[in-house]
Short mmCIF file of N, CA and C in Angstrom, two decimals:
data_model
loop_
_atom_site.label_atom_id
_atom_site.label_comp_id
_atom_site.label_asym_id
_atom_site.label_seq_id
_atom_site.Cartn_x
_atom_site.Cartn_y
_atom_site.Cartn_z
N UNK A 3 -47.82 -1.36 31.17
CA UNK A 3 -47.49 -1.60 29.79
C UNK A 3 -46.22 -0.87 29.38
N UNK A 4 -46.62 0.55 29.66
CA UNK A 4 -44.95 1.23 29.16
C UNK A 4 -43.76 0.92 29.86
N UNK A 5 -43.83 0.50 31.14
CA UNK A 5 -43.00 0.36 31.82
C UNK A 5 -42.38 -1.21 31.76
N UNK A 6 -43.21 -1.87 30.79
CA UNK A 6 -42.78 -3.04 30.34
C UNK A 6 -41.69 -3.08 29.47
N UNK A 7 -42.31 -1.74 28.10
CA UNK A 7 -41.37 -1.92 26.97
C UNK A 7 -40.11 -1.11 27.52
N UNK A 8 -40.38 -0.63 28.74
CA UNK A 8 -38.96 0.60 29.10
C UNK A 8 -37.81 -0.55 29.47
N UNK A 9 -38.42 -1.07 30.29
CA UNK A 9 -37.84 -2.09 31.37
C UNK A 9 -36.82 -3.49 29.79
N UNK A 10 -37.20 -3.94 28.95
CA UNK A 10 -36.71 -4.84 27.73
C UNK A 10 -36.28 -3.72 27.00
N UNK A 11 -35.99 -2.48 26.83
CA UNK A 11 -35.39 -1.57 26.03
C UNK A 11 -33.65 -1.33 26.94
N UNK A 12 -34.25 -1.31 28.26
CA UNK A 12 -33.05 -1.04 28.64
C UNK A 12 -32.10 -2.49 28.98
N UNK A 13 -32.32 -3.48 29.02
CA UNK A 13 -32.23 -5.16 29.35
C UNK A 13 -31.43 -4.81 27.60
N UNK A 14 -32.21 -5.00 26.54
CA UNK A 14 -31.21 -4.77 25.44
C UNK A 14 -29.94 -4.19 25.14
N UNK A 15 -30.34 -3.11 25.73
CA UNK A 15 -29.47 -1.41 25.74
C UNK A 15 -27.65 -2.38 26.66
N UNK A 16 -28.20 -2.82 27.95
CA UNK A 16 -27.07 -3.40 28.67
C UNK A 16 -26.76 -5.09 28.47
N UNK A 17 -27.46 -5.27 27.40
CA UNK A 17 -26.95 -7.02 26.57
C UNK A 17 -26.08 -6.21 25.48
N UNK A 18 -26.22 -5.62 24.82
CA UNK A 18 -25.45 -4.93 24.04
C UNK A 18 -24.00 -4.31 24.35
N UNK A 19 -24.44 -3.47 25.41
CA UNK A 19 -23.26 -2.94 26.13
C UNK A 19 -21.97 -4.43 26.47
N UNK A 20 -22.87 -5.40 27.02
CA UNK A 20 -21.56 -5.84 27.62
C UNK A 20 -21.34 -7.13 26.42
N UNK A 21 -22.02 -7.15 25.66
CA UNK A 21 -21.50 -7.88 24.25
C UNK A 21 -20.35 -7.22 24.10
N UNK A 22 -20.27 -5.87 23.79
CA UNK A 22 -19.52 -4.91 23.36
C UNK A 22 -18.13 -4.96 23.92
N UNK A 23 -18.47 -5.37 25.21
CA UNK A 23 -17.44 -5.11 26.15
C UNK A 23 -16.46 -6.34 26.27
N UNK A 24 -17.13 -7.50 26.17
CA UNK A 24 -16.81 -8.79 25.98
C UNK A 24 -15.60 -8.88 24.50
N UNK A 25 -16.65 -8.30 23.63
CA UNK A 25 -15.63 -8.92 22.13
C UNK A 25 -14.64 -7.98 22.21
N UNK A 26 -14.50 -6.36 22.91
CA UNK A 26 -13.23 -5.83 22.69
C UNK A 26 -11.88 -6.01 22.95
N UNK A 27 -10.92 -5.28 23.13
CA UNK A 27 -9.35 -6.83 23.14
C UNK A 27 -8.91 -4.79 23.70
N UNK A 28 -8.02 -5.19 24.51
CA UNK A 28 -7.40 -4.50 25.18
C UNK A 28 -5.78 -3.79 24.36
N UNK A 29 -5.58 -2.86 24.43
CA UNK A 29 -4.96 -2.15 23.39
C UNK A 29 -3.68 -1.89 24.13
N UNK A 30 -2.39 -2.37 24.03
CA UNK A 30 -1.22 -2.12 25.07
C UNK A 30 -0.94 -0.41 24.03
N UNK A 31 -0.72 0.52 25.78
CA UNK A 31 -0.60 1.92 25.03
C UNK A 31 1.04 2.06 25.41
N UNK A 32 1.48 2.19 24.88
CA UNK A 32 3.06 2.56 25.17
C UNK A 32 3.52 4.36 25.24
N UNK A 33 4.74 4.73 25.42
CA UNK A 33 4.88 6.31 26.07
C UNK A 33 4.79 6.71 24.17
N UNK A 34 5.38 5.84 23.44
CA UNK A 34 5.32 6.14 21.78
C UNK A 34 3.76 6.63 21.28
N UNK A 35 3.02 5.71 21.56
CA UNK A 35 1.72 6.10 21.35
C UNK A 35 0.98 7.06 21.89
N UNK A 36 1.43 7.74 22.97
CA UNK A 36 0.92 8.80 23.88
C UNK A 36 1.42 10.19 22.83
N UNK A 37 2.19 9.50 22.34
CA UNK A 37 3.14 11.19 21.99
C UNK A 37 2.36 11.51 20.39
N UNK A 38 2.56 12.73 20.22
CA UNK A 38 2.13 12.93 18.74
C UNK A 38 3.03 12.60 17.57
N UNK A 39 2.45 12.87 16.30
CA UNK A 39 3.48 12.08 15.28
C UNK A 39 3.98 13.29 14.79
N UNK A 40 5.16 13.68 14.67
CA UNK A 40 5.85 15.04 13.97
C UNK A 40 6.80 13.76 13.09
N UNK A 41 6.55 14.07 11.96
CA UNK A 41 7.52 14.52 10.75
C UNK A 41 9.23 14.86 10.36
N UNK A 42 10.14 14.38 10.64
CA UNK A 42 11.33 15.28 11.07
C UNK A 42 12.05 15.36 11.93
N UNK A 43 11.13 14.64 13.49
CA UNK A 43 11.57 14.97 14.86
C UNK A 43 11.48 13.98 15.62
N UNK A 44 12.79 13.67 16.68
CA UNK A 44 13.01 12.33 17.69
C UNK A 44 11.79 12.58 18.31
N UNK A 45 10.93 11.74 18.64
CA UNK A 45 9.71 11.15 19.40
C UNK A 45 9.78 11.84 20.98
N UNK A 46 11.56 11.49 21.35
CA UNK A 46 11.71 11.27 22.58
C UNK A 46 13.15 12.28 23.00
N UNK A 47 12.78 13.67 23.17
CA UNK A 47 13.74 14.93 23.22
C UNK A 47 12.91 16.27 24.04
N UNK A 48 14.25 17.29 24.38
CA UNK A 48 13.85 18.43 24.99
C UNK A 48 12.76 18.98 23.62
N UNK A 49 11.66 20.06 24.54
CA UNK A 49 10.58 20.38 23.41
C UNK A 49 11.20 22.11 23.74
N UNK A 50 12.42 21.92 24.16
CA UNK A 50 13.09 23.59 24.25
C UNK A 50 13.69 24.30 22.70
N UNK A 51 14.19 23.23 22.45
CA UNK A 51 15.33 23.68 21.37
C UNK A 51 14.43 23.01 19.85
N UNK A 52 13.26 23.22 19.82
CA UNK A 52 12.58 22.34 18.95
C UNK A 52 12.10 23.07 17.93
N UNK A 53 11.83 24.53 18.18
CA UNK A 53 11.63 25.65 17.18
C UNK A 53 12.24 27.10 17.17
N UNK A 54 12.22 27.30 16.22
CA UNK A 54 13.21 28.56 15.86
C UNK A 54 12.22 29.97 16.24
N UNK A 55 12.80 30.72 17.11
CA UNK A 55 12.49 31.98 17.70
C UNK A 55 12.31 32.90 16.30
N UNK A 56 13.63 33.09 14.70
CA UNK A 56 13.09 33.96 13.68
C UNK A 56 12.51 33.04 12.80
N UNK A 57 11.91 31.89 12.70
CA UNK A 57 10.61 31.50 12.52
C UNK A 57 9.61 31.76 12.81
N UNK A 58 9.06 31.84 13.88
CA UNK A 58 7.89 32.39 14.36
C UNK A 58 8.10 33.99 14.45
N UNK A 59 8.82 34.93 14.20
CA UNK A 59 9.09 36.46 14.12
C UNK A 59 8.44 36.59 12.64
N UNK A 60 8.84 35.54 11.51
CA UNK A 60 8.67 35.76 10.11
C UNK A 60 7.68 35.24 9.79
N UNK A 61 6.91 34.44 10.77
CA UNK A 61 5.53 33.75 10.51
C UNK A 61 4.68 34.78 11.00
N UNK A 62 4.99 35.28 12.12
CA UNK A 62 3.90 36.55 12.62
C UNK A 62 4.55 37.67 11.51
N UNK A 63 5.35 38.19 11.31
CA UNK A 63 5.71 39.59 10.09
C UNK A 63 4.55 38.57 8.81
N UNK A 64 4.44 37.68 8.34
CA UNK A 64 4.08 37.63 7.30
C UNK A 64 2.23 37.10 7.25
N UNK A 65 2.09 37.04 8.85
CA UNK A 65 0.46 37.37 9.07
C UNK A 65 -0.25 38.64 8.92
N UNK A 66 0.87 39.54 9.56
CA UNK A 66 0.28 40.92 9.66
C UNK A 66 0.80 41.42 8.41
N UNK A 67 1.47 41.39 7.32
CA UNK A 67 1.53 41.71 6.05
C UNK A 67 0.27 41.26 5.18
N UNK A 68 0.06 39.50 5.22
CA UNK A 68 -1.08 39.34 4.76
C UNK A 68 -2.24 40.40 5.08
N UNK A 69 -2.56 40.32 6.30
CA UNK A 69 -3.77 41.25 6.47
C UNK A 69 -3.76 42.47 5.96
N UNK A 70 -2.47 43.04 6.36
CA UNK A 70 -2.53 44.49 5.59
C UNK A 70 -2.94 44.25 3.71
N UNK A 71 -2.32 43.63 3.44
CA UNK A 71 -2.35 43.84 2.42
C UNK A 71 -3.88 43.25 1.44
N UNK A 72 -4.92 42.48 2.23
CA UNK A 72 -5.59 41.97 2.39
C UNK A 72 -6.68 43.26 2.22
N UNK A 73 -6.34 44.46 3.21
CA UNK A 73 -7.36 45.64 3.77
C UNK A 73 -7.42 46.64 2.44
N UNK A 74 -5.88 45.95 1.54
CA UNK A 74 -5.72 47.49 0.28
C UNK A 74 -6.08 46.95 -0.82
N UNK A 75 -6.67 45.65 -0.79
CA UNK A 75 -7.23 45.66 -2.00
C UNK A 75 -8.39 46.44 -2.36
N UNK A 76 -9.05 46.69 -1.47
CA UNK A 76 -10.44 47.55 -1.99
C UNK A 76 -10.40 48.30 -2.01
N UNK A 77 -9.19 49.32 -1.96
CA UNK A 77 -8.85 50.71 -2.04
C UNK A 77 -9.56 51.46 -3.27
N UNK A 78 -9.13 50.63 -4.12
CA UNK A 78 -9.17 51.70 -5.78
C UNK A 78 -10.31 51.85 -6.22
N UNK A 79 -11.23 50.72 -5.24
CA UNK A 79 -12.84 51.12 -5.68
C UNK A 79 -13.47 52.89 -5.53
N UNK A 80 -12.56 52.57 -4.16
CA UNK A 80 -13.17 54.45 -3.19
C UNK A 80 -12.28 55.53 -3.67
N UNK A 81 -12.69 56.53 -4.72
CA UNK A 81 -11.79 57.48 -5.02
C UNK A 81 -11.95 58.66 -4.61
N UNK A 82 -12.41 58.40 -3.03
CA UNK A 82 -12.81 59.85 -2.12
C UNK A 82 -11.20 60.62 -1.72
N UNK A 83 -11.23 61.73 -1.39
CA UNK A 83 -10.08 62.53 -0.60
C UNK A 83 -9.45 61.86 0.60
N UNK A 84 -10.95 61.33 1.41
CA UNK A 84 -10.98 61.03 2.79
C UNK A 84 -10.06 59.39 2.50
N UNK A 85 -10.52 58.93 1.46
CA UNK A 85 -9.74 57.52 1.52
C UNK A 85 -8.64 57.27 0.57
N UNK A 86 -8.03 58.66 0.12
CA UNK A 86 -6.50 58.23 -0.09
C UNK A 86 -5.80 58.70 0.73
N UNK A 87 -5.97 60.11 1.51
CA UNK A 87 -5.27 60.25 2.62
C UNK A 87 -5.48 58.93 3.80
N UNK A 88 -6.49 58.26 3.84
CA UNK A 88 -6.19 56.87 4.72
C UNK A 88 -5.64 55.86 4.36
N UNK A 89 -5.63 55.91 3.00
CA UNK A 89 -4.52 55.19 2.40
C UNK A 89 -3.40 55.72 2.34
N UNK A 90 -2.82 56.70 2.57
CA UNK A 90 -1.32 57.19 2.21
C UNK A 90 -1.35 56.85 3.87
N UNK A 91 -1.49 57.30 4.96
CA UNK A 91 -1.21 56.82 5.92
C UNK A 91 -1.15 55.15 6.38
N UNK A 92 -2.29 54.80 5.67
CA UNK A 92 -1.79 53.08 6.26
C UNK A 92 -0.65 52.60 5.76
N UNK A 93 -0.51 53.34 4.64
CA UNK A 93 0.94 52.87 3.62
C UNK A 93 2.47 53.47 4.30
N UNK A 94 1.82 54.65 5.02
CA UNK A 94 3.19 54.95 5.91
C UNK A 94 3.22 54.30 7.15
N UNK A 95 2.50 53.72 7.70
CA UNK A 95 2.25 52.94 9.02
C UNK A 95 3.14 51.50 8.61
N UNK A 96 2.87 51.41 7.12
CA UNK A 96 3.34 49.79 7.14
C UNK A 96 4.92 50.01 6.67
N UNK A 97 5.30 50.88 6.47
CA UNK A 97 6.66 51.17 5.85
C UNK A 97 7.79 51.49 6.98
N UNK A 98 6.70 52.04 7.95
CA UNK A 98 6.95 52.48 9.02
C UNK A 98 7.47 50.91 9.92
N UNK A 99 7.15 50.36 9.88
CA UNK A 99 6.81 49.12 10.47
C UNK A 99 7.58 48.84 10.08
N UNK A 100 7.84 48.22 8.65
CA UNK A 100 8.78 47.24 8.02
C UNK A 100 10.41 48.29 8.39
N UNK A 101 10.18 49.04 8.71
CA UNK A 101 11.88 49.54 8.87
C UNK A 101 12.38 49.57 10.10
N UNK A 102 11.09 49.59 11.16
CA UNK A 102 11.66 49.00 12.60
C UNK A 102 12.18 47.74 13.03
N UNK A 103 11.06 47.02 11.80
CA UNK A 103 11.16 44.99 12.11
C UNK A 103 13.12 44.93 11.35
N UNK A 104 13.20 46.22 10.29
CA UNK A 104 14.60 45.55 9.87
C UNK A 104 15.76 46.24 10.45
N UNK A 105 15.03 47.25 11.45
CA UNK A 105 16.63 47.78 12.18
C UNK A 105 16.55 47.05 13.51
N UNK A 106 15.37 46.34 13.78
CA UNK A 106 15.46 45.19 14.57
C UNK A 106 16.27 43.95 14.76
N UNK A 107 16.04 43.70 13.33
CA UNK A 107 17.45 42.55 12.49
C UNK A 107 16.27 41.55 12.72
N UNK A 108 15.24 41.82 12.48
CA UNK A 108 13.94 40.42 12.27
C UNK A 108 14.25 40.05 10.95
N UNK A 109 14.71 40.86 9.97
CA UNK A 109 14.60 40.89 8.06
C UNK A 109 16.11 40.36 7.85
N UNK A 110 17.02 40.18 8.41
CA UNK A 110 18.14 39.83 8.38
C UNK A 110 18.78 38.54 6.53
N UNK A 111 17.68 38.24 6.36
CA UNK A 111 18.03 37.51 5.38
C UNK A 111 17.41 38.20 4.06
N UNK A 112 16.90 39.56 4.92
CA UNK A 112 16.62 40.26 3.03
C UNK A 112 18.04 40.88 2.84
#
């Protein structure tokens, strides 16, 4: 008996399938369609010269700024000893920072 309804479940399962297979229409893929869609940019070029090196310097400087600055908002809640001296240091860590990134010449357009 079960092996009846298994046996017309799967007979359906592969009438279906190749219905499926029958009505679909074949899709010509070309090298255009392989490629992704950018905005701005020839389809069909070197992927060397395609992004800017102090772009991504000012995209990472302005990740790790976010975060920092992200960590000091909850400062003013804690008005312990222990957490303004960790605040005066993270604040010299980041000052610290920002004057290496600009004798680096990463900041060049401030």
């Amino acid at each position: 008996m079960y092996y009846f309804i298994m046996l017309e479940a799967m007979a359906v399962l592969l009438l279906v399938y190749f219905l499926f297979f029958l009505t679909s229409y074949k899709i010509s893929i070309s090298s255009e369609n392989l490629t992704s869609y950018e905005c701005g940019f020839d389809l069909i070029s070197s992927a060397r010269n395609l992004f800017s090196y102090r772009f991504f310097l000012i995209s990472i400087l302005f990740l790790i700024f976010d975060v920092e600055i992200a960590l000091m908002l909850p400062i003013p809640y804690f008005s312990s000893m222990v957490m303004s001296m960790t605040f005066l240091s993270f604040l010299l860590i980041l000052i610290g920072g920002l004057l290496y990134e600009y004798s680096y010449g990463v900041l060049e357009w401030l």
